[in-house]
Amino acid sequence: MTESRPAVDMEKLVSLCRRRGFIFPSSEIYGGLSSCWDYGPLGVELKRNIKQAWWRAVVQQRDDMVGLDASILMHPQVWQASGHVEGFSDPLVECKSCHKRWRSDELESDKCPDCGGELTEPKLFNLMFKTFIGPVEDEANIVYLRPETAQGMFVNFENVLNTTRKRLPFGIAQIGKSFRNEVTTGNFIFRCREFEQMEIEFFVKPGTDKEWFDYWVEERLNWYVSLGIKKENLKLREHTKEELAHYARECYDINYLYPMGWAEMEGIANRGDFDLVEHAKSSGKGLNYYDEETKEHIVPYIIEPSAGVDRTALAVLCDAYDEDVADGEIRVLLHLHPSIAPIKVAVLPLSRKETLAPLSKEVYAELRQHWMTSFDEAQSIGRRYRRQDEIGTPFCVTIDFDSLEDKQVTIRERDSLRQIRVPIESLKNTLQAKLDGEDLFVLPEGGKIWKGG
Ligand code: ATP
């Protein structure tokens, strides 16, 4: 099978994100901070749309899932019980010549990849960021910035069970920041030291875990396809017995073909009863479930689909990036799925002449009540279309001098460049239908094909 690769290399994408206000280096005026990034005006919209799409699919549209927003700082015992204090580490080696540090499990030879120098013996380096709670900075007051959101859901298992009266199988979903003091960094937002996760802990009866595991692998893969990611750029990878984490019975990664190659976008693990058993032991609380059918207390097994917001954002950007030729010029465009495009509609008066302003502003005021809408009247209409294409805006609405007479406007589609002319009074409903996937040439009453048919 030939591998298709996203048409973009990382440098081009980083430059587009910087130039158009998707993503900036953190604290850029001070030279940036390694592996920390700020999402700009368009990036924040993209990220919010991804999170919203996930929440809609896993919480809003399901009867068997509830949400949670646990605090980032947790009792230090949480990280003892989870095994993170003991085991959440990477083997680190240092080059004796250039002093650069590397993860030894990622190296292909025993020499420094940069200068070929000799490397030190590996030392385990814990990835959790430490800080202190309260005014005294001593051992007794150490807390950690969470390296995953999952533990917040395990320790709230009983709270959720008692307050929602959910029966097995059911899940808890959470979106939030996590922090890891990663050893190897780079590849833009693929590996950050501060990042956002979208995690599900799905509690099931032991014995049904395999079935639910398979269900979630398929469900999650389909979700990426529903965001517009090409199937051929997605691949499942099963963890071998040797690489399975200490808590996992089975694990699959959903890998995406990033510009640097296939890499993990989401991990799905069957964690068995590890987490509830360990937290029950450590806290002294009985974290179990009364099964009314068998009249027994059982410890549920947990299926965990754990996704990264930043890695999803990177994948959708890579997948959407394209260059084609329009009107004899190279056109850069993002084929973003309308559900995640930062701006859904741009309102563009054909000219800056004052006669067009009142109607244009009126249309803009109406549309922005429904979607993120932008208004742009600077420079030629061709230039303005290009600007919207480059940030992935699916539709532009143009108001021209005829609009003043016939009360109609033109809708132009980003991907096909086709245009239709529709009455202003049906503009909102028409756009809604197009954003929901209806073909552009399905016309409202009084509408007509304008260009590109
Ligand atoms: P890797 O092997 O790439 O370090 P991981 O297996 O440690 O990843 P998990 O612990 O399974 O990652 O975390 C679940 C998800 O959280 C990942 O699939 C990824 O999307 C996201 N994630 C983890 N670490 C980072 C990071 N440093 N930066 C951005 N996203 C991350």
CSV table of C-alpha atoms and ligand atoms in Angstrom, one decimal:
chain,number,residue,atom,x,y,z
A,1,MET,CA,0.0,0.0,0.0
A,2,THR,CA,1.4,3.4,-0.9
A,3,GLU,CA,1.4,5.8,2.0
A,4,SER,CA,-0.2,9.2,1.5
A,5,ARG,CA,1.4,11.9,3.4
A,6,PRO,CA,0.0,15.2,4.5
A,7,ALA,CA,0.9,17.8,1.9
A,8,VAL,CA,2.6,20.0,4.4
A,9,ASP,CA,6.0,19.9,6.1
A,10,MET,CA,6.2,21.0,9.7
A,11,GLU,CA,8.0,24.3,8.9
A,12,LYS,CA,5.3,25.4,6.5
A,13,LEU,CA,2.6,24.6,9.0
A,14,VAL,CA,4.4,26.4,11.9
A,15,SER,CA,4.9,29.4,9.7
A,16,LEU,CA,1.2,29.5,8.7
A,17,CYS,CA,0.1,29.1,12.3
A,18,ARG,CA,2.4,31.9,13.4
A,19,ARG,CA,1.5,34.2,10.5
A,20,ARG,CA,-2.3,33.8,10.8
A,21,GLY,CA,-2.6,33.8,14.6
A,22,PHE,CA,-3.3,30.1,15.3
A,23,ILE,CA,-0.3,29.3,17.5
A,24,PHE,CA,2.6,31.4,18.9
A,25,PRO,CA,5.6,30.3,20.9
A,26,SER,CA,4.9,30.9,24.6
A,27,SER,CA,6.4,34.2,26.0
A,28,GLU,CA,7.8,34.9,22.6
A,29,ILE,CA,9.0,38.4,23.4
A,30,TYR,CA,11.5,36.8,25.8
A,31,GLY,CA,12.6,34.2,23.3
A,32,GLY,CA,10.0,31.6,24.0
A,33,LEU,CA,9.8,28.8,26.5
A,34,SER,CA,10.7,25.3,25.3
A,35,SER,CA,7.7,23.1,24.4
A,36,CYS,CA,5.1,25.6,25.6
A,37,TRP,CA,2.8,27.2,23.1
A,38,ASP,CA,0.1,29.9,23.1
A,39,TYR,CA,-3.0,29.5,21.0
A,40,GLY,CA,-3.9,32.8,19.2
A,41,PRO,CA,-7.2,34.2,18.1
A,42,LEU,CA,-7.8,31.5,15.5
A,43,GLY,CA,-6.1,28.6,17.4
A,44,VAL,CA,-8.3,29.1,20.4
A,45,GLU,CA,-11.4,28.8,18.3
A,46,LEU,CA,-10.0,25.6,16.6
A,47,LYS,CA,-9.2,24.1,19.9
A,48,ARG,CA,-12.6,25.0,21.4
A,49,ASN,CA,-14.3,23.5,18.4
A,50,ILE,CA,-12.4,20.2,18.8
A,51,LYS,CA,-13.2,20.0,22.5
A,52,GLN,CA,-16.8,20.8,21.8
A,53,ALA,CA,-17.1,18.1,19.1
A,54,TRP,CA,-15.6,15.6,21.5
A,55,TRP,CA,-17.8,16.6,24.4
A,56,ARG,CA,-20.9,16.5,22.1
A,57,ALA,CA,-20.0,13.0,20.9
A,58,VAL,CA,-19.0,11.4,24.3
A,59,VAL,CA,-21.2,13.3,26.8
A,60,GLN,CA,-24.0,15.2,25.3
A,61,GLN,CA,-25.2,12.5,22.9
A,62,ARG,CA,-24.9,9.6,25.3
A,63,ASP,CA,-26.9,8.3,28.2
A,64,ASP,CA,-24.0,6.4,29.8
A,65,MET,CA,-21.5,9.2,30.3
A,66,VAL,CA,-21.2,12.2,32.6
A,67,GLY,CA,-18.7,15.0,32.7
A,68,LEU,CA,-16.2,16.1,35.4
A,69,ASP,CA,-13.8,19.0,35.9
A,70,ALA,CA,-11.4,17.9,38.7
A,71,SER,CA,-8.7,20.2,40.1
A,72,ILE,CA,-5.1,20.1,38.6
A,73,LEU,CA,-3.6,19.9,42.1
A,74,MET,CA,-4.4,16.7,43.9
A,75,HIS,CA,-3.5,15.0,47.2
A,76,PRO,CA,0.1,13.7,46.9
A,77,GLN,CA,-1.1,10.2,47.9
A,78,VAL,CA,-3.0,10.0,44.6
A,79,TRP,CA,0.3,9.9,42.7
A,80,GLN,CA,1.8,7.3,45.1
A,81,ALA,CA,-1.2,5.0,44.6
A,82,SER,CA,-1.2,5.5,40.9
A,83,GLY,CA,2.4,4.5,40.6
A,84,HIS,CA,3.5,7.9,39.1
A,85,VAL,CA,5.9,8.8,41.9
A,86,GLU,CA,7.6,5.5,41.6
A,87,GLY,CA,7.4,4.8,37.9
A,88,PHE,CA,6.4,7.8,35.7
A,89,SER,CA,9.9,8.3,34.4
A,90,ASP,CA,11.9,8.2,31.2
A,91,PRO,CA,15.5,6.8,31.0
A,92,LEU,CA,17.7,9.8,30.4
A,93,VAL,CA,21.3,9.9,29.0
A,94,GLU,CA,23.6,12.9,28.7
A,95,CYS,CA,26.2,13.5,26.0
A,96,LYS,CA,29.6,13.9,27.7
A,97,SER,CA,30.8,16.3,25.0
A,98,CYS,CA,27.9,18.6,24.1
A,99,HIS,CA,25.8,17.9,27.3
A,100,LYS,CA,22.6,17.5,25.4
A,101,ARG,CA,20.1,15.1,27.0
A,102,TRP,CA,18.3,12.3,25.3
A,103,ARG,CA,15.7,9.6,26.0
A,104,SER,CA,17.8,6.4,25.7
A,105,ASP,CA,14.8,4.4,24.6
A,106,GLU,CA,14.4,6.6,21.6
A,107,LEU,CA,18.0,6.4,20.4
A,108,GLU,CA,19.1,4.2,17.6
A,109,SER,CA,22.8,4.1,18.6
A,110,ASP,CA,24.8,4.5,21.8
A,111,LYS,CA,26.3,7.8,20.5
A,112,CYS,CA,25.0,11.4,20.7
A,113,PRO,CA,22.8,12.0,17.6
A,114,ASP,CA,24.0,15.6,17.5
A,115,CYS,CA,27.8,15.4,17.9
A,116,GLY,CA,28.5,11.6,18.0
A,117,GLY,CA,29.9,12.0,21.5
A,118,GLU,CA,29.9,9.3,24.2
A,119,LEU,CA,26.7,9.1,26.4
A,120,THR,CA,26.4,8.6,30.2
A,121,GLU,CA,24.6,5.6,31.7
A,122,PRO,CA,20.8,6.1,31.7
A,123,LYS,CA,19.2,7.6,34.8
A,124,LEU,CA,15.5,7.6,35.5
A,125,PHE,CA,14.0,11.0,35.3
A,126,ASN,CA,10.5,11.6,36.8
A,127,LEU,CA,8.3,13.6,34.4
A,128,MET,CA,6.0,15.2,37.0
A,129,PHE,CA,6.4,18.9,37.8
A,130,LYS,CA,6.7,19.5,41.5
A,131,THR,CA,5.5,22.5,43.4
A,132,PHE,CA,4.5,23.4,47.0
A,133,ILE,CA,1.2,24.0,48.6
A,134,GLY,CA,1.0,26.7,51.2
A,135,PRO,CA,3.8,29.0,52.3
A,136,VAL,CA,6.3,26.4,53.5
A,137,GLU,CA,8.5,24.9,50.8
A,138,ASP,CA,9.5,21.6,52.3
A,139,GLU,CA,9.1,17.9,51.6
A,140,ALA,CA,5.8,17.7,53.5
A,141,ASN,CA,4.2,20.3,51.2
A,142,ILE,CA,5.1,18.9,47.8
A,143,VAL,CA,2.3,18.6,45.3
A,144,TYR,CA,2.4,17.7,41.7
A,145,LEU,CA,0.9,19.3,38.6
A,146,ARG,CA,-1.1,16.4,37.2
A,147,PRO,CA,0.5,14.5,34.3
A,148,GLU,CA,-2.9,13.1,33.2
A,149,THR,CA,-6.5,14.0,34.0
A,150,ALA,CA,-7.4,10.4,34.6
A,151,GLN,CA,-6.8,10.2,38.3
A,152,GLY,CA,-9.4,12.9,39.0
A,153,MET,CA,-12.0,10.5,37.6
A,154,PHE,CA,-10.8,7.5,39.6
A,155,VAL,CA,-10.9,9.3,42.9
A,156,ASN,CA,-14.3,10.7,42.2
A,157,PHE,CA,-15.8,7.3,41.2
A,158,GLU,CA,-17.8,7.0,44.3
A,159,ASN,CA,-19.0,10.6,44.3
A,160,VAL,CA,-20.2,10.3,40.7
A,161,LEU,CA,-21.9,6.9,41.4
A,162,ASN,CA,-23.7,8.2,44.4
A,163,THR,CA,-24.8,11.5,42.9
A,164,THR,CA,-25.9,10.3,39.5
A,165,ARG,CA,-27.3,6.9,40.3
A,166,LYS,CA,-25.6,5.6,37.1
A,167,ARG,CA,-25.5,1.8,36.7
A,168,LEU,CA,-22.7,-0.1,34.9
A,169,PRO,CA,-21.6,0.3,32.2
A,170,PHE,CA,-21.1,4.1,32.5
A,171,GLY,CA,-18.3,6.5,32.0
A,172,ILE,CA,-16.8,9.8,33.2
A,173,ALA,CA,-15.4,12.2,30.7
A,174,GLN,CA,-13.0,15.1,31.4
A,175,ILE,CA,-11.1,17.7,29.4
A,176,GLY,CA,-8.2,19.6,31.0
A,177,LYS,CA,-4.6,20.6,31.2
A,178,SER,CA,-1.9,18.1,32.0
A,179,PHE,CA,1.8,18.7,32.6
A,180,ARG,CA,4.9,16.6,31.8
A,181,ASN,CA,8.5,17.7,32.1
A,182,GLU,CA,9.2,15.9,28.8
A,183,VAL,CA,12.9,15.0,28.1
A,184,THR,CA,12.7,15.0,24.3
A,185,THR,CA,10.7,17.9,22.9
A,186,GLY,CA,10.1,19.4,19.6
A,187,ASN,CA,7.8,18.6,16.7
A,188,PHE,CA,5.7,21.8,17.4
A,189,ILE,CA,2.6,21.1,19.5
A,190,PHE,CA,3.0,17.3,19.2
A,191,ARG,CA,5.0,17.1,22.4
A,192,CYS,CA,4.4,20.0,24.9
A,193,ARG,CA,5.3,20.3,28.5
A,194,GLU,CA,1.8,21.8,29.2
A,195,PHE,CA,-1.0,20.3,27.1
A,196,GLU,CA,-4.6,19.4,27.1
A,197,GLN,CA,-6.2,16.0,27.3
A,198,MET,CA,-9.7,14.7,26.6
A,199,GLU,CA,-10.1,11.5,28.6
A,200,ILE,CA,-12.8,9.0,29.3
A,201,GLU,CA,-12.8,6.4,32.1
A,202,PHE,CA,-15.5,3.9,31.2
A,203,PHE,CA,-16.5,1.5,34.0
A,204,VAL,CA,-17.7,-1.9,33.0
A,205,LYS,CA,-18.5,-5.3,34.6
A,206,PRO,CA,-15.4,-7.6,34.5
A,207,GLY,CA,-15.9,-10.1,31.7
A,208,THR,CA,-17.5,-7.5,29.4
A,209,ASP,CA,-14.2,-5.5,29.2
A,210,LYS,CA,-12.9,-7.0,26.0
A,211,GLU,CA,-16.2,-6.2,24.2
A,212,TRP,CA,-16.2,-2.6,25.5
A,213,PHE,CA,-12.5,-2.2,24.6
A,214,ASP,CA,-13.2,-3.1,21.0
A,215,TYR,CA,-16.3,-0.9,21.0
A,216,TRP,CA,-14.3,2.2,22.1
A,217,VAL,CA,-11.4,1.6,19.7
A,218,GLU,CA,-13.9,1.7,16.8
A,219,GLU,CA,-15.9,4.6,18.2
A,220,ARG,CA,-12.8,6.7,18.7
A,221,LEU,CA,-11.4,6.0,15.3
A,222,ASN,CA,-14.7,7.0,13.7
A,223,TRP,CA,-14.7,10.2,15.6
A,224,TYR,CA,-11.4,11.3,14.0
A,225,VAL,CA,-12.9,10.5,10.6
A,226,SER,CA,-16.0,12.5,11.5
A,227,LEU,CA,-13.7,15.5,12.1
A,228,GLY,CA,-12.6,15.2,8.5
A,229,ILE,CA,-9.3,13.4,9.0
A,230,LYS,CA,-8.5,11.1,6.1
A,231,LYS,CA,-8.8,7.4,6.9
A,232,GLU,CA,-5.5,6.6,5.1
A,233,ASN,CA,-3.7,8.9,7.6
A,234,LEU,CA,-5.0,6.9,10.6
A,235,LYS,CA,-3.7,3.6,11.9
A,236,LEU,CA,-4.2,1.4,14.9
A,237,ARG,CA,-1.2,0.0,16.7
A,238,GLU,CA,-1.4,-2.6,19.3
A,239,HIS,CA,1.0,-2.5,22.2
A,240,THR,CA,3.2,-5.6,22.5
A,241,LYS,CA,3.2,-7.5,25.8
A,242,GLU,CA,6.6,-6.0,26.6
A,243,GLU,CA,5.6,-2.3,26.2
A,244,LEU,CA,2.2,-2.6,28.0
A,245,ALA,CA,2.1,-0.2,30.9
A,246,HIS,CA,2.0,-1.8,34.4
A,247,TYR,CA,-1.7,-1.2,34.7
A,248,ALA,CA,-2.8,-2.2,31.2
A,249,ARG,CA,-4.2,-5.5,30.1
A,250,GLU,CA,-4.5,-4.4,26.5
A,251,CYS,CA,-3.7,-1.1,24.7
A,252,TYR,CA,-4.0,0.3,21.2
A,253,ASP,CA,-2.7,3.6,20.0
A,254,ILE,CA,-4.6,5.5,17.3
A,255,ASN,CA,-1.6,6.8,15.2
A,256,TYR,CA,-1.7,9.7,12.8
A,257,LEU,CA,0.7,10.2,9.9
A,258,TYR,CA,2.2,13.5,11.0
A,259,PRO,CA,4.9,15.2,8.9
A,260,MET,CA,7.6,13.5,11.0
A,261,GLY,CA,5.9,10.1,10.5
A,262,TRP,CA,3.4,7.9,12.3
A,263,ALA,CA,2.9,8.8,15.9
A,264,GLU,CA,0.4,8.5,18.7
A,265,MET,CA,-2.6,10.8,18.8
A,266,GLU,CA,-4.7,8.8,21.3
A,267,GLY,CA,-4.1,5.8,23.5
A,268,ILE,CA,-6.9,3.3,24.5
A,269,ALA,CA,-6.2,1.0,27.4
A,270,ASN,CA,-8.0,-1.7,29.2
A,271,ARG,CA,-6.9,-0.9,32.8
A,272,GLY,CA,-8.7,-3.7,34.5
A,273,ASP,CA,-9.4,-3.0,38.1
A,274,PHE,CA,-5.9,-1.6,38.8
A,275,ASP,CA,-6.9,2.0,39.6
A,276,LEU,CA,-9.9,1.4,41.9
A,277,VAL,CA,-8.1,-1.4,43.8
A,278,GLU,CA,-5.0,0.8,44.3
A,279,HIS,CA,-6.9,3.8,45.4
A,280,ALA,CA,-9.1,1.7,47.7
A,281,LYS,CA,-6.0,0.3,49.3
A,282,SER,CA,-4.3,3.7,49.7
A,283,SER,CA,-7.4,5.7,50.9
A,284,GLY,CA,-9.0,2.9,52.9
A,285,LYS,CA,-12.3,3.6,51.1
A,286,GLY,CA,-14.2,0.7,49.5
A,287,LEU,CA,-14.3,1.8,45.8
A,288,ASN,CA,-16.7,-0.8,44.5
A,289,TYR,CA,-20.1,-1.3,43.0
A,290,TYR,CA,-23.1,-3.2,44.2
A,291,ASP,CA,-24.4,-5.4,41.4
A,292,GLU,CA,-28.1,-5.8,42.0
A,293,GLU,CA,-28.3,-8.8,39.7
A,294,THR,CA,-25.8,-11.0,41.5
A,295,LYS,CA,-26.2,-9.2,44.9
A,296,GLU,CA,-22.5,-8.8,45.1
A,297,HIS,CA,-20.0,-6.1,45.4
A,298,ILE,CA,-17.7,-5.9,42.4
A,299,VAL,CA,-14.8,-3.8,41.4
A,300,PRO,CA,-15.5,-2.5,37.8
A,301,TYR,CA,-12.9,-2.8,35.1
A,302,ILE,CA,-12.0,0.4,33.3
A,303,ILE,CA,-11.6,1.2,29.6
A,304,GLU,CA,-9.7,4.4,29.0
A,305,PRO,CA,-9.7,6.3,25.7
A,306,SER,CA,-7.2,9.1,26.3
A,307,ALA,CA,-6.8,11.7,23.6
A,308,GLY,CA,-4.7,14.9,23.3
A,309,VAL,CA,-6.3,18.2,22.2
A,310,ASP,CA,-3.0,19.5,20.8
A,311,ARG,CA,-2.1,16.4,18.9
A,312,THR,CA,-5.7,16.4,17.4
A,313,ALA,CA,-5.3,20.0,16.5
A,314,LEU,CA,-2.0,19.3,14.8
A,315,ALA,CA,-3.5,16.3,12.9
A,316,VAL,CA,-6.5,18.3,11.6
A,317,LEU,CA,-4.2,21.2,10.5
A,318,CYS,CA,-1.8,18.8,8.7
A,319,ASP,CA,-4.7,16.9,7.1
A,320,ALA,CA,-6.5,20.1,6.0
A,321,TYR,CA,-3.4,21.9,4.5
A,322,ASP,CA,-3.4,22.1,0.7
A,323,GLU,CA,-2.1,24.2,-2.1
A,324,ASP,CA,-3.9,24.5,-5.5
A,325,VAL,CA,-4.0,27.0,-8.3
A,326,ALA,CA,-6.9,29.4,-8.5
A,327,ASP,CA,-7.0,32.3,-11.0
A,328,GLY,CA,-3.4,31.5,-12.1
A,329,GLU,CA,-2.0,31.9,-8.6
A,330,ILE,CA,-1.0,29.4,-5.9
A,331,ARG,CA,-3.7,29.2,-3.3
A,332,VAL,CA,-3.0,28.0,0.2
A,333,LEU,CA,-6.0,26.6,1.9
A,334,LEU,CA,-7.1,24.6,4.9
A,335,HIS,CA,-9.9,22.1,4.1
A,336,LEU,CA,-11.1,22.2,7.7
A,337,HIS,CA,-14.3,20.4,8.5
A,338,PRO,CA,-17.0,23.2,9.0
A,339,SER,CA,-17.6,21.9,12.6
A,340,ILE,CA,-14.0,22.8,13.6
A,341,ALA,CA,-13.2,25.7,11.3
A,342,PRO,CA,-12.4,28.8,13.5
A,343,ILE,CA,-14.5,31.1,11.4
A,344,LYS,CA,-17.6,29.7,9.7
A,345,VAL,CA,-18.6,32.6,7.5
A,346,ALA,CA,-16.8,35.8,6.3
A,347,VAL,CA,-18.9,38.7,5.2
A,348,LEU,CA,-17.2,40.6,2.4
A,349,PRO,CA,-18.7,43.8,0.8
A,350,LEU,CA,-17.5,43.9,-2.8
A,351,SER,CA,-16.2,47.4,-2.4
A,352,ARG,CA,-15.6,49.9,0.4
A,353,LYS,CA,-18.1,52.3,-1.1
A,354,GLU,CA,-20.4,53.7,1.6
A,355,THR,CA,-23.5,52.6,-0.2
A,356,LEU,CA,-22.7,49.0,0.6
A,357,ALA,CA,-21.9,49.5,4.2
A,358,PRO,CA,-25.3,49.5,5.9
A,359,LEU,CA,-26.5,46.3,4.2
A,360,SER,CA,-23.2,44.6,4.7
A,361,LYS,CA,-23.2,45.5,8.4
A,362,GLU,CA,-26.8,44.3,8.7
A,363,VAL,CA,-26.0,40.9,7.2
A,364,TYR,CA,-22.9,40.6,9.4
A,365,ALA,CA,-24.8,41.5,12.6
A,366,GLU,CA,-27.4,38.8,11.8
A,367,LEU,CA,-24.9,36.0,11.0
A,368,ARG,CA,-22.6,36.6,14.0
A,369,GLN,CA,-25.5,35.7,16.3
A,370,HIS,CA,-25.2,32.2,15.1
A,371,TRP,CA,-21.6,31.6,14.2
A,372,MET,CA,-18.1,33.0,14.5
A,373,THR,CA,-18.3,35.4,11.6
A,374,SER,CA,-15.7,37.8,10.3
A,375,PHE,CA,-16.1,41.0,8.4
A,376,ASP,CA,-13.4,42.1,6.0
A,377,GLU,CA,-13.5,45.0,3.6
A,378,ALA,CA,-9.8,45.7,3.1
A,379,GLN,CA,-8.1,45.1,-0.2
A,380,SER,CA,-9.4,43.4,-3.4
A,381,ILE,CA,-12.1,40.7,-3.1
A,382,GLY,CA,-9.7,38.1,-4.6
A,383,ARG,CA,-7.2,38.9,-1.8
A,384,ARG,CA,-9.9,38.6,0.8
A,385,TYR,CA,-11.1,35.2,-0.5
A,386,ARG,CA,-7.5,34.0,-0.3
A,387,ARG,CA,-7.1,35.2,3.3
A,388,GLN,CA,-10.3,33.2,4.3
A,389,ASP,CA,-9.1,30.1,2.4
A,390,GLU,CA,-5.9,30.1,4.2
A,391,ILE,CA,-7.6,30.0,7.6
A,392,GLY,CA,-10.1,27.4,6.5
A,393,THR,CA,-13.3,29.5,6.4
A,394,PRO,CA,-15.8,27.3,4.6
A,395,PHE,CA,-18.1,30.1,3.2
A,396,CYS,CA,-17.8,33.7,2.2
A,397,VAL,CA,-20.8,35.9,1.7
A,398,THR,CA,-20.3,38.8,-0.8
A,399,ILE,CA,-22.6,41.8,-0.9
A,400,ASP,CA,-22.4,43.7,-4.2
A,401,PHE,CA,-24.3,46.6,-5.7
A,402,ASP,CA,-27.0,44.4,-7.1
A,403,SER,CA,-27.7,43.2,-3.6
A,404,LEU,CA,-29.1,46.7,-2.8
A,405,GLU,CA,-31.7,46.2,-5.5
A,406,ASP,CA,-32.5,42.5,-5.5
A,407,LYS,CA,-31.8,41.7,-1.8
A,408,GLN,CA,-29.7,38.8,-2.8
A,409,VAL,CA,-26.1,37.9,-1.9
A,410,THR,CA,-23.5,35.5,-3.2
A,411,ILE,CA,-22.2,32.5,-1.1
A,412,ARG,CA,-18.8,31.2,-2.2
A,413,GLU,CA,-17.6,27.8,-1.2
A,414,ARG,CA,-13.9,27.5,-0.1
A,415,ASP,CA,-13.1,24.0,-1.5
A,416,SER,CA,-14.9,24.1,-4.9
A,417,LEU,CA,-14.8,27.8,-5.5
A,418,ARG,CA,-18.5,27.5,-6.6
A,419,GLN,CA,-20.9,30.3,-6.0
A,420,ILE,CA,-24.7,30.6,-5.6
A,421,ARG,CA,-26.9,33.6,-5.2
A,422,VAL,CA,-29.5,33.5,-2.5
A,423,PRO,CA,-32.1,35.9,-1.0
A,424,ILE,CA,-30.9,37.5,2.2
A,425,GLU,CA,-34.0,36.4,4.0
A,426,SER,CA,-33.0,32.7,3.5
A,427,LEU,CA,-29.2,33.3,4.0
A,428,LYS,CA,-29.1,32.0,7.5
A,429,ASN,CA,-31.0,28.8,6.9
A,430,THR,CA,-29.1,28.2,3.7
A,431,LEU,CA,-25.7,28.6,5.4
A,432,GLN,CA,-26.9,26.4,8.3
A,433,ALA,CA,-27.8,23.6,5.8
A,434,LYS,CA,-24.4,24.0,3.9
A,435,LEU,CA,-22.5,23.9,7.2
A,436,ASP,CA,-24.4,20.8,8.1
A,437,GLY,CA,-23.2,19.2,4.8
A,438,GLU,CA,-25.9,20.0,2.3
A,439,ASP,CA,-24.6,20.4,-1.3
A,440,LEU,CA,-24.0,24.0,-2.3
A,441,PHE,CA,-26.3,23.7,-5.4
A,442,VAL,CA,-29.4,22.8,-3.3
A,443,LEU,CA,-30.9,26.2,-3.7
A,444,PRO,CA,-33.5,28.0,-1.5
A,445,GLU,CA,-36.5,29.5,-3.2
A,446,GLY,CA,-35.4,32.4,-5.4
A,447,GLY,CA,-31.7,31.2,-5.3
A,448,LYS,CA,-29.6,30.6,-8.4
A,449,ILE,CA,-26.3,29.1,-9.5
A,450,TRP,CA,-24.0,31.9,-10.0
A,451,LYS,CA,-20.5,30.6,-10.9
A,452,GLY,CA,-18.7,27.3,-11.1
A,453,GLY,CA,-21.7,25.1,-12.1
B,1,ATP,P1,4.2,9.5,24.1
B,1,ATP,O1,4.5,8.0,24.1
B,1,ATP,O2,4.0,10.1,22.8
B,1,ATP,O3,4.9,10.3,25.1
B,1,ATP,P2,2.1,8.7,26.0
B,1,ATP,O4,1.9,7.3,25.6
B,1,ATP,O5,3.0,9.0,27.1
B,1,ATP,O6,2.7,9.5,24.7
B,1,ATP,P3,-0.4,8.9,27.1
B,1,ATP,O7,0.1,8.9,28.5
B,1,ATP,O8,-1.1,7.7,26.6
B,1,ATP,O9,0.7,9.4,26.1
B,1,ATP,O10,-1.4,10.2,27.0
B,1,ATP,C1,-2.6,10.2,26.3
B,1,ATP,C2,-2.6,11.2,25.2
B,1,ATP,O11,-2.2,12.5,25.8
B,1,ATP,C3,-1.6,11.0,24.1
B,1,ATP,O12,-2.1,10.1,23.1
B,1,ATP,C4,-1.4,12.4,23.5
B,1,ATP,O13,-2.5,12.7,22.6
B,1,ATP,C5,-1.5,13.3,24.8
B,1,ATP,N1,-0.2,13.6,25.2
B,1,ATP,C6,0.6,12.9,26.1
B,1,ATP,N2,1.7,13.5,26.3
B,1,ATP,C7,1.7,14.7,25.6
B,1,ATP,C8,2.6,15.8,25.4
B,1,ATP,N3,3.8,15.8,26.0
B,1,ATP,N4,2.2,16.8,24.5
B,1,ATP,C9,1.0,16.8,23.9
B,1,ATP,N5,0.1,15.8,24.1
B,1,ATP,C10,0.5,14.7,24.9
